[in-house]
Amino acid sequence: MSEEKKETSKKPKSTARKIIEWVLTGLFLAIFAILGFAQIDGMVHKNDHYGQTLKFGYGTFVVETDSMVGAYNVGSAIVTHLDDPETIYKDFQKGKDVDVTFFDVYSAVTAYTSPVENTQLTTRTSPANYPITHRVKEIHINEDLKKGEGRYTFIVSGINQKSTNLGWQEGQPPITINQYQAFTEKQLLGRVVIGSAFLGGVFGFVSSVWGLLILLLIPAFFLIITSVIDIFKAYKDPEEAPAGNTPKKGEAGETKANSGVTELSEADKKRLKEQLLEEMLSKKKGDGK
């Protein structure tokens, strides 16, 4: 009888572990793909937004001054979406507070008396040349221009009357000087949809080198560790004979591998003895003739 071959048994992974691995892998690939496409979209249209990267129309900015304290503290992050200026105009007409982010490019603002607050816009001698987030106070429409050519003029202002940027100091009364700016839809970067200090902390962490590495490497480390554990178990587990199709003890055909020697089962031994006995009896009868 031929010697039975040995096979290495391997315990299958649990269903829960398979699900976790698939979810983490899918999540990692999805995040990578979304961030990749969003970054490409933002870079392609970057020149259309004064060098600001808007991913699928969304932009993320960190508040650096205190002109909007009361709504967004310094260090908070805000997420904007490049809404249609007509939509912003309709919402403003309904009495909603509308905060917008724009890129300040004007070197001066023409003197304009606001009928809302009966005050004149501040005239600046040089542009800020960076994004600013302020609250909409007025919106004017130039019917002679098309949308995108300066049809909508936004009059915006900060809301903090104790802004240190305007020179306010502790113990002084609130500053009454206005903080107005004017711009058109061509400089609009988006309408604020989210703003929070917590988001600012998360954004700062993710934007850092260590934060980005940790965010991307957690799924990778999990997959690497589980793979190493599988390899270690496969190396450590002893070889076992395959289950199934193994004759029970005492049945015909039972074999046992021991140091390379094949051992006959009890049934085979009995049958062999009977065959030898019959051969001896037959031979004895033949000799007696």
mmCIF file of C-alpha atoms in Angstrom:
data_model
loop_
_atom_site.group_PDB
_atom_site.id
_atom_site.type_symbol
_atom_site.label_atom_id
_atom_site.label_comp_id
_atom_site.label_asym_id
_atom_site.label_seq_id
_atom_site.Cartn_x
_atom_site.Cartn_y
_atom_site.Cartn_z
ATOM 1 C CA MET A 1 0.000 0.000 0.000
ATOM 2 C CA SER A 2 1.312 3.472 -0.843
ATOM 3 C CA GLU A 3 2.248 5.920 1.888
ATOM 4 C CA GLU A 4 -0.401 8.624 2.543
ATOM 5 C CA LYS A 5 0.728 12.162 1.800
ATOM 6 C CA LYS A 6 0.591 14.813 4.505
ATOM 7 C CA GLU A 7 -0.920 18.242 3.999
ATOM 8 C CA THR A 8 -0.584 21.404 6.045
ATOM 9 C CA SER A 9 -3.865 22.513 7.606
ATOM 10 C CA LYS A 10 -4.684 26.237 7.752
ATOM 11 C CA LYS A 11 -7.393 27.729 9.898
ATOM 12 C CA PRO A 12 -9.677 30.033 7.901
ATOM 13 C CA LYS A 13 -10.015 33.693 8.925
ATOM 14 C CA SER A 14 -13.097 34.605 10.901
ATOM 15 C CA THR A 15 -15.911 36.408 9.112
ATOM 16 C CA ALA A 16 -15.551 39.469 11.348
ATOM 17 C CA ARG A 17 -11.861 39.767 10.565
ATOM 18 C CA LYS A 18 -12.486 39.455 6.825
ATOM 19 C CA ILE A 19 -15.123 42.187 7.006
ATOM 20 C CA ILE A 20 -12.805 44.519 8.945
ATOM 21 C CA GLU A 21 -9.985 43.989 6.439
ATOM 22 C CA TRP A 22 -12.251 44.617 3.449
ATOM 23 C CA VAL A 23 -13.776 47.726 5.046
ATOM 24 C CA LEU A 24 -10.392 49.223 5.943
ATOM 25 C CA THR A 25 -8.968 48.443 2.522
ATOM 26 C CA GLY A 26 -11.994 49.913 0.760
ATOM 27 C CA LEU A 27 -11.976 52.981 3.005
ATOM 28 C CA PHE A 28 -8.282 53.580 2.398
ATOM 29 C CA LEU A 29 -8.688 53.291 -1.389
ATOM 30 C CA ALA A 30 -11.809 55.479 -1.411
ATOM 31 C CA ILE A 31 -10.141 58.244 0.606
ATOM 32 C CA PHE A 32 -7.067 58.102 -1.604
ATOM 33 C CA ALA A 33 -9.159 58.268 -4.801
ATOM 34 C CA ILE A 34 -11.415 61.110 -3.592
ATOM 35 C CA LEU A 35 -8.503 63.208 -2.332
ATOM 36 C CA GLY A 36 -6.603 62.559 -5.535
ATOM 37 C CA PHE A 37 -9.435 63.581 -7.858
ATOM 38 C CA ALA A 38 -10.312 66.575 -5.667
ATOM 39 C CA GLN A 39 -6.714 67.777 -5.688
ATOM 40 C CA ILE A 40 -6.515 67.435 -9.467
ATOM 41 C CA ASP A 41 -9.777 69.370 -9.886
ATOM 42 C CA GLY A 42 -8.553 72.110 -7.558
ATOM 43 C CA MET A 43 -5.210 72.435 -9.312
ATOM 44 C CA VAL A 44 -6.816 72.576 -12.788
ATOM 45 C CA HIS A 45 -9.051 75.523 -11.779
ATOM 46 C CA LYS A 46 -6.620 77.162 -9.392
ATOM 47 C CA ASN A 47 -5.877 80.087 -11.699
ATOM 48 C CA ASP A 48 -9.604 80.841 -11.886
ATOM 49 C CA HIS A 49 -9.716 81.539 -8.142
ATOM 50 C CA TYR A 50 -6.688 83.775 -7.538
ATOM 51 C CA GLY A 51 -4.451 80.838 -6.704
ATOM 52 C CA GLN A 52 -6.875 79.330 -4.172
ATOM 53 C CA THR A 53 -7.542 75.594 -4.438
ATOM 54 C CA LEU A 54 -11.270 74.827 -4.477
ATOM 55 C CA LYS A 55 -11.902 71.085 -4.614
ATOM 56 C CA PHE A 56 -15.181 70.388 -6.428
ATOM 57 C CA GLY A 57 -16.222 73.947 -5.535
ATOM 58 C CA TYR A 58 -15.353 73.547 -1.836
ATOM 59 C CA GLY A 59 -12.599 75.472 -0.107
ATOM 60 C CA THR A 60 -11.139 75.224 3.384
ATOM 61 C CA PHE A 61 -9.725 78.254 5.164
ATOM 62 C CA VAL A 62 -8.380 78.960 8.652
ATOM 63 C CA VAL A 63 -9.480 82.146 10.425
ATOM 64 C CA GLU A 64 -6.410 84.253 11.167
ATOM 65 C CA THR A 65 -7.909 87.549 12.388
ATOM 66 C CA ASP A 66 -10.587 88.503 14.924
ATOM 67 C CA SER A 67 -12.907 90.533 12.681
ATOM 68 C CA MET A 68 -15.532 87.761 12.786
ATOM 69 C CA VAL A 69 -15.222 86.783 16.450
ATOM 70 C CA GLY A 70 -18.709 85.986 17.645
ATOM 71 C CA ALA A 71 -19.199 83.717 14.654
ATOM 72 C CA TYR A 72 -15.721 82.267 14.048
ATOM 73 C CA ASN A 73 -12.875 82.507 16.535
ATOM 74 C CA VAL A 74 -9.249 82.822 15.523
ATOM 75 C CA GLY A 75 -7.884 79.391 14.639
ATOM 76 C CA SER A 76 -11.260 78.036 13.578
ATOM 77 C CA ALA A 77 -11.632 76.431 10.185
ATOM 78 C CA ILE A 78 -14.374 77.287 7.747
ATOM 79 C CA VAL A 79 -15.571 75.329 4.748
ATOM 80 C CA THR A 80 -17.017 77.301 1.857
ATOM 81 C CA HIS A 81 -18.897 76.352 -1.277
ATOM 82 C CA LEU A 82 -18.878 78.423 -4.448
ATOM 83 C CA ASP A 83 -22.630 79.062 -4.597
ATOM 84 C CA ASP A 84 -24.301 80.808 -7.480
ATOM 85 C CA PRO A 85 -24.366 84.573 -6.683
ATOM 86 C CA GLU A 86 -28.060 84.677 -7.562
ATOM 87 C CA THR A 87 -28.742 82.034 -4.864
ATOM 88 C CA ILE A 88 -26.790 84.095 -2.344
ATOM 89 C CA TYR A 89 -28.765 87.182 -3.346
ATOM 90 C CA LYS A 90 -32.125 85.411 -2.869
ATOM 91 C CA ASP A 91 -31.146 84.071 0.566
ATOM 92 C CA PHE A 92 -29.922 87.502 1.637
ATOM 93 C CA GLN A 93 -33.210 89.045 0.511
ATOM 94 C CA LYS A 94 -35.002 86.596 2.829
ATOM 95 C CA GLY A 95 -33.165 88.087 5.797
ATOM 96 C CA LYS A 96 -30.637 85.286 6.318
ATOM 97 C CA ASP A 97 -27.142 85.975 7.669
ATOM 98 C CA VAL A 98 -24.782 85.208 4.795
ATOM 99 C CA ASP A 99 -21.047 84.947 5.401
ATOM 100 C CA VAL A 100 -18.826 84.815 2.327
ATOM 101 C CA THR A 101 -15.140 84.426 1.567
ATOM 102 C CA PHE A 102 -13.616 86.546 -1.179
ATOM 103 C CA PHE A 103 -10.178 87.451 -2.475
ATOM 104 C CA ASP A 104 -9.397 91.104 -1.832
ATOM 105 C CA VAL A 105 -7.775 92.566 -4.951
ATOM 106 C CA TYR A 106 -8.960 96.183 -5.005
ATOM 107 C CA SER A 107 -6.376 98.858 -4.304
ATOM 108 C CA ALA A 108 -9.097 101.329 -3.335
ATOM 109 C CA VAL A 109 -12.817 101.386 -2.676
ATOM 110 C CA THR A 110 -14.861 104.207 -4.164
ATOM 111 C CA ALA A 111 -16.558 106.240 -1.470
ATOM 112 C CA TYR A 112 -20.032 104.834 -0.957
ATOM 113 C CA THR A 113 -22.599 105.750 1.663
ATOM 114 C CA SER A 114 -24.468 102.710 2.870
ATOM 115 C CA PRO A 115 -28.197 103.288 3.168
ATOM 116 C CA VAL A 116 -28.382 100.420 5.641
ATOM 117 C CA GLU A 117 -26.032 101.817 8.265
ATOM 118 C CA ASN A 118 -25.693 105.367 6.909
ATOM 119 C CA THR A 119 -21.923 105.240 6.862
ATOM 120 C CA GLN A 120 -19.231 105.484 4.252
ATOM 121 C CA LEU A 121 -17.101 102.580 3.107
ATOM 122 C CA THR A 122 -13.523 102.640 4.261
ATOM 123 C CA THR A 123 -11.102 103.611 1.512
ATOM 124 C CA ARG A 124 -7.984 101.442 1.348
ATOM 125 C CA THR A 125 -4.793 102.460 -0.390
ATOM 126 C CA SER A 126 -3.498 98.935 -1.016
ATOM 127 C CA PRO A 127 -5.155 95.544 -1.552
ATOM 128 C CA ALA A 128 -4.941 92.809 1.038
ATOM 129 C CA ASN A 129 -4.314 90.160 -1.635
ATOM 130 C CA TYR A 130 -5.508 87.305 0.549
ATOM 131 C CA PRO A 131 -8.860 85.647 1.305
ATOM 132 C CA ILE A 132 -11.195 87.457 3.704
ATOM 133 C CA THR A 133 -14.396 86.172 5.312
ATOM 134 C CA HIS A 134 -17.017 88.788 6.238
ATOM 135 C CA ARG A 135 -20.791 89.045 6.542
ATOM 136 C CA VAL A 136 -22.896 90.380 3.669
ATOM 137 C CA LYS A 137 -24.501 93.759 4.403
ATOM 138 C CA GLU A 138 -25.774 94.659 0.933
ATOM 139 C CA ILE A 139 -25.897 93.210 -2.581
ATOM 140 C CA HIS A 140 -26.306 95.447 -5.625
ATOM 141 C CA ILE A 141 -27.078 94.255 -9.149
ATOM 142 C CA ASN A 142 -25.823 95.982 -12.279
ATOM 143 C CA GLU A 143 -28.426 95.057 -14.862
ATOM 144 C CA ASP A 144 -26.139 96.147 -17.705
ATOM 145 C CA LEU A 145 -23.594 93.380 -16.955
ATOM 146 C CA LYS A 146 -23.835 89.621 -17.282
ATOM 147 C CA LYS A 147 -23.194 87.258 -14.406
ATOM 148 C CA GLY A 148 -19.465 86.680 -14.112
ATOM 149 C CA GLU A 149 -18.604 90.139 -15.462
ATOM 150 C CA GLY A 150 -19.291 92.058 -12.248
ATOM 151 C CA ARG A 151 -23.083 91.975 -12.275
ATOM 152 C CA TYR A 152 -23.271 91.419 -8.497
ATOM 153 C CA THR A 153 -21.533 93.794 -6.083
ATOM 154 C CA PHE A 154 -21.274 92.518 -2.505
ATOM 155 C CA ILE A 155 -20.868 94.950 0.388
ATOM 156 C CA VAL A 156 -19.497 93.031 3.387
ATOM 157 C CA SER A 157 -18.214 93.816 6.860
ATOM 158 C CA GLY A 158 -16.730 92.223 9.940
ATOM 159 C CA ILE A 159 -18.980 91.846 12.971
ATOM 160 C CA ASN A 160 -16.519 92.263 15.869
ATOM 161 C CA GLN A 161 -16.500 95.802 17.255
ATOM 162 C CA LYS A 162 -13.634 94.918 19.553
ATOM 163 C CA SER A 163 -11.277 93.823 16.811
ATOM 164 C CA THR A 164 -7.619 94.273 17.681
ATOM 165 C CA ASN A 165 -6.958 94.565 13.952
ATOM 166 C CA LEU A 166 -8.724 97.929 14.106
ATOM 167 C CA GLY A 167 -6.728 99.018 17.151
ATOM 168 C CA TRP A 168 -9.165 98.162 19.934
ATOM 169 C CA GLN A 169 -7.556 97.668 23.361
ATOM 170 C CA GLU A 170 -8.829 96.161 26.597
ATOM 171 C CA GLY A 171 -10.880 98.620 28.617
ATOM 172 C CA GLN A 172 -11.867 100.764 25.634
ATOM 173 C CA PRO A 173 -15.451 101.061 24.341
ATOM 174 C CA PRO A 174 -16.384 99.176 21.147
ATOM 175 C CA ILE A 175 -14.990 100.668 17.957
ATOM 176 C CA THR A 176 -17.630 102.263 15.752
ATOM 177 C CA ILE A 177 -15.442 102.526 12.654
ATOM 178 C CA ASN A 178 -16.799 100.391 9.871
ATOM 179 C CA GLN A 179 -14.992 97.399 8.390
ATOM 180 C CA TYR A 180 -16.574 97.441 4.960
ATOM 181 C CA GLN A 181 -15.215 95.943 1.762
ATOM 182 C CA ALA A 182 -16.761 95.695 -1.674
ATOM 183 C CA PHE A 183 -16.181 93.070 -4.362
ATOM 184 C CA THR A 184 -17.973 91.415 -7.252
ATOM 185 C CA GLU A 185 -18.798 87.778 -7.965
ATOM 186 C CA LYS A 186 -15.507 87.531 -9.862
ATOM 187 C CA GLN A 187 -13.661 87.616 -6.508
ATOM 188 C CA LEU A 188 -16.138 85.347 -4.702
ATOM 189 C CA LEU A 189 -14.511 82.192 -3.323
ATOM 190 C CA GLY A 190 -17.546 80.740 -1.607
ATOM 191 C CA ARG A 191 -20.286 80.953 0.956
ATOM 192 C CA VAL A 192 -19.494 79.635 4.446
ATOM 193 C CA VAL A 193 -21.284 76.324 5.059
ATOM 194 C CA ILE A 194 -19.324 75.032 8.080
ATOM 195 C CA GLY A 195 -17.227 76.751 10.708
ATOM 196 C CA SER A 196 -15.911 75.408 14.014
ATOM 197 C CA ALA A 197 -12.915 75.513 16.328
ATOM 198 C CA PHE A 198 -12.849 71.710 16.485
ATOM 199 C CA LEU A 199 -12.665 71.528 12.706
ATOM 200 C CA GLY A 200 -9.779 73.979 12.837
ATOM 201 C CA GLY A 201 -7.869 71.690 15.199
ATOM 202 C CA VAL A 202 -8.555 68.661 13.018
ATOM 203 C CA PHE A 203 -7.570 70.546 9.880
ATOM 204 C CA GLY A 204 -4.350 71.724 11.506
ATOM 205 C CA PHE A 205 -3.507 68.177 12.588
ATOM 206 C CA VAL A 206 -4.273 66.612 9.218
ATOM 207 C CA SER A 207 -2.361 69.365 7.424
ATOM 208 C CA SER A 208 0.760 68.608 9.453
ATOM 209 C CA VAL A 209 3.270 66.062 8.212
ATOM 210 C CA TRP A 210 2.800 63.727 11.189
ATOM 211 C CA GLY A 211 -0.982 63.975 11.060
ATOM 212 C CA LEU A 212 -1.065 63.081 7.378
ATOM 213 C CA LEU A 213 1.275 60.138 7.904
ATOM 214 C CA ILE A 214 -0.794 58.788 10.787
ATOM 215 C CA LEU A 215 -4.052 59.151 8.846
ATOM 216 C CA LEU A 216 -2.711 57.273 5.829
ATOM 217 C CA LEU A 217 -0.619 54.647 7.606
ATOM 218 C CA ILE A 218 -3.179 53.348 10.131
ATOM 219 C CA PRO A 219 -4.961 51.121 7.557
ATOM 220 C CA ALA A 220 -1.636 50.100 6.046
ATOM 221 C CA PHE A 221 -0.188 49.121 9.451
ATOM 222 C CA PHE A 222 -3.275 47.031 10.239
ATOM 223 C CA LEU A 223 -2.959 45.062 6.994
ATOM 224 C CA ILE A 224 0.783 44.560 7.485
ATOM 225 C CA ILE A 225 0.381 43.351 11.084
ATOM 226 C CA THR A 226 -2.406 40.889 10.216
ATOM 227 C CA SER A 227 -0.346 39.518 7.315
ATOM 228 C CA VAL A 228 2.676 38.994 9.581
ATOM 229 C CA ILE A 229 0.480 37.168 12.116
ATOM 230 C CA ASP A 230 -0.862 34.877 9.385
ATOM 231 C CA ILE A 231 2.649 34.045 8.173
ATOM 232 C CA PHE A 232 3.850 33.362 11.728
ATOM 233 C CA LYS A 233 0.913 31.049 12.439
ATOM 234 C CA ALA A 234 1.419 29.153 9.189
ATOM 235 C CA TYR A 235 5.082 28.632 10.071
ATOM 236 C CA LYS A 236 4.407 27.628 13.681
ATOM 237 C CA ASP A 237 1.414 25.261 13.243
ATOM 238 C CA PRO A 238 2.395 21.532 12.885
ATOM 239 C CA GLU A 239 1.467 19.582 9.796
ATOM 240 C CA GLU A 240 -1.714 17.554 10.115
ATOM 241 C CA ALA A 241 -3.249 14.850 7.966
ATOM 242 C CA PRO A 242 -6.233 16.046 5.944
ATOM 243 C CA ALA A 243 -9.578 15.455 7.570
ATOM 244 C CA GLY A 244 -12.156 13.262 5.849
ATOM 245 C CA ASN A 245 -11.872 9.967 3.950
ATOM 246 C CA THR A 246 -9.890 8.490 6.867
ATOM 247 C CA PRO A 247 -10.902 4.897 7.674
ATOM 248 C CA LYS A 248 -12.038 4.340 11.232
ATOM 249 C CA LYS A 249 -10.106 2.067 13.527
ATOM 250 C CA GLY A 250 -10.868 -1.570 12.854
ATOM 251 C CA GLU A 251 -12.214 -1.013 9.321
ATOM 252 C CA ALA A 252 -10.656 -2.564 6.241
ATOM 253 C CA GLY A 253 -8.090 -0.375 4.572
ATOM 254 C CA GLU A 254 -7.011 1.406 7.789
ATOM 255 C CA THR A 255 -3.359 2.478 7.606
ATOM 256 C CA LYS A 256 -1.086 4.283 10.013
ATOM 257 C CA ALA A 257 2.036 6.156 9.040
ATOM 258 C CA ASN A 258 4.768 5.703 11.606
ATOM 259 C CA SER A 259 8.375 6.445 10.776
ATOM 260 C CA GLY A 260 7.719 5.666 7.121
ATOM 261 C CA VAL A 261 6.432 2.106 7.812
ATOM 262 C CA THR A 262 2.933 1.090 6.659
ATOM 263 C CA GLU A 263 0.994 -0.894 9.265
ATOM 264 C CA LEU A 264 -1.868 -3.275 8.276
ATOM 265 C CA SER A 265 -5.236 -2.939 9.935
ATOM 266 C CA GLU A 266 -6.680 -5.760 12.056
ATOM 267 C CA ALA A 267 -9.157 -6.677 9.321
ATOM 268 C CA ASP A 268 -6.370 -6.901 6.752
ATOM 269 C CA LYS A 269 -4.288 -9.089 9.103
ATOM 270 C CA LYS A 270 -7.207 -11.476 9.694
ATOM 271 C CA ARG A 271 -7.936 -11.745 5.992
ATOM 272 C CA LEU A 272 -4.251 -12.351 5.244
ATOM 273 C CA LYS A 273 -4.096 -15.123 7.871
ATOM 274 C CA GLU A 274 -7.123 -16.830 6.366
ATOM 275 C CA GLN A 275 -5.586 -16.641 2.895
ATOM 276 C CA LEU A 276 -2.275 -18.119 4.150
ATOM 277 C CA LEU A 277 -4.137 -20.868 6.017
ATOM 278 C CA GLU A 278 -6.113 -21.798 2.911
ATOM 279 C CA GLU A 279 -2.908 -21.873 0.844
ATOM 280 C CA MET A 280 -1.209 -24.170 3.419
ATOM 281 C CA LEU A 281 -4.206 -26.509 3.507
ATOM 282 C CA SER A 282 -4.362 -26.609 -0.261
ATOM 283 C CA LYS A 283 -0.637 -27.355 -0.481
ATOM 284 C CA LYS A 284 -0.886 -30.061 2.161
ATOM 285 C CA LYS A 285 -3.712 -31.784 0.315
ATOM 286 C CA GLY A 286 -1.672 -31.651 -2.892
ATOM 287 C CA ASP A 287 1.354 -33.263 -1.192
ATOM 288 C CA GLY A 288 -0.783 -36.065 0.199
ATOM 289 C CA LYS A 289 -1.987 -37.243 -3.195
#
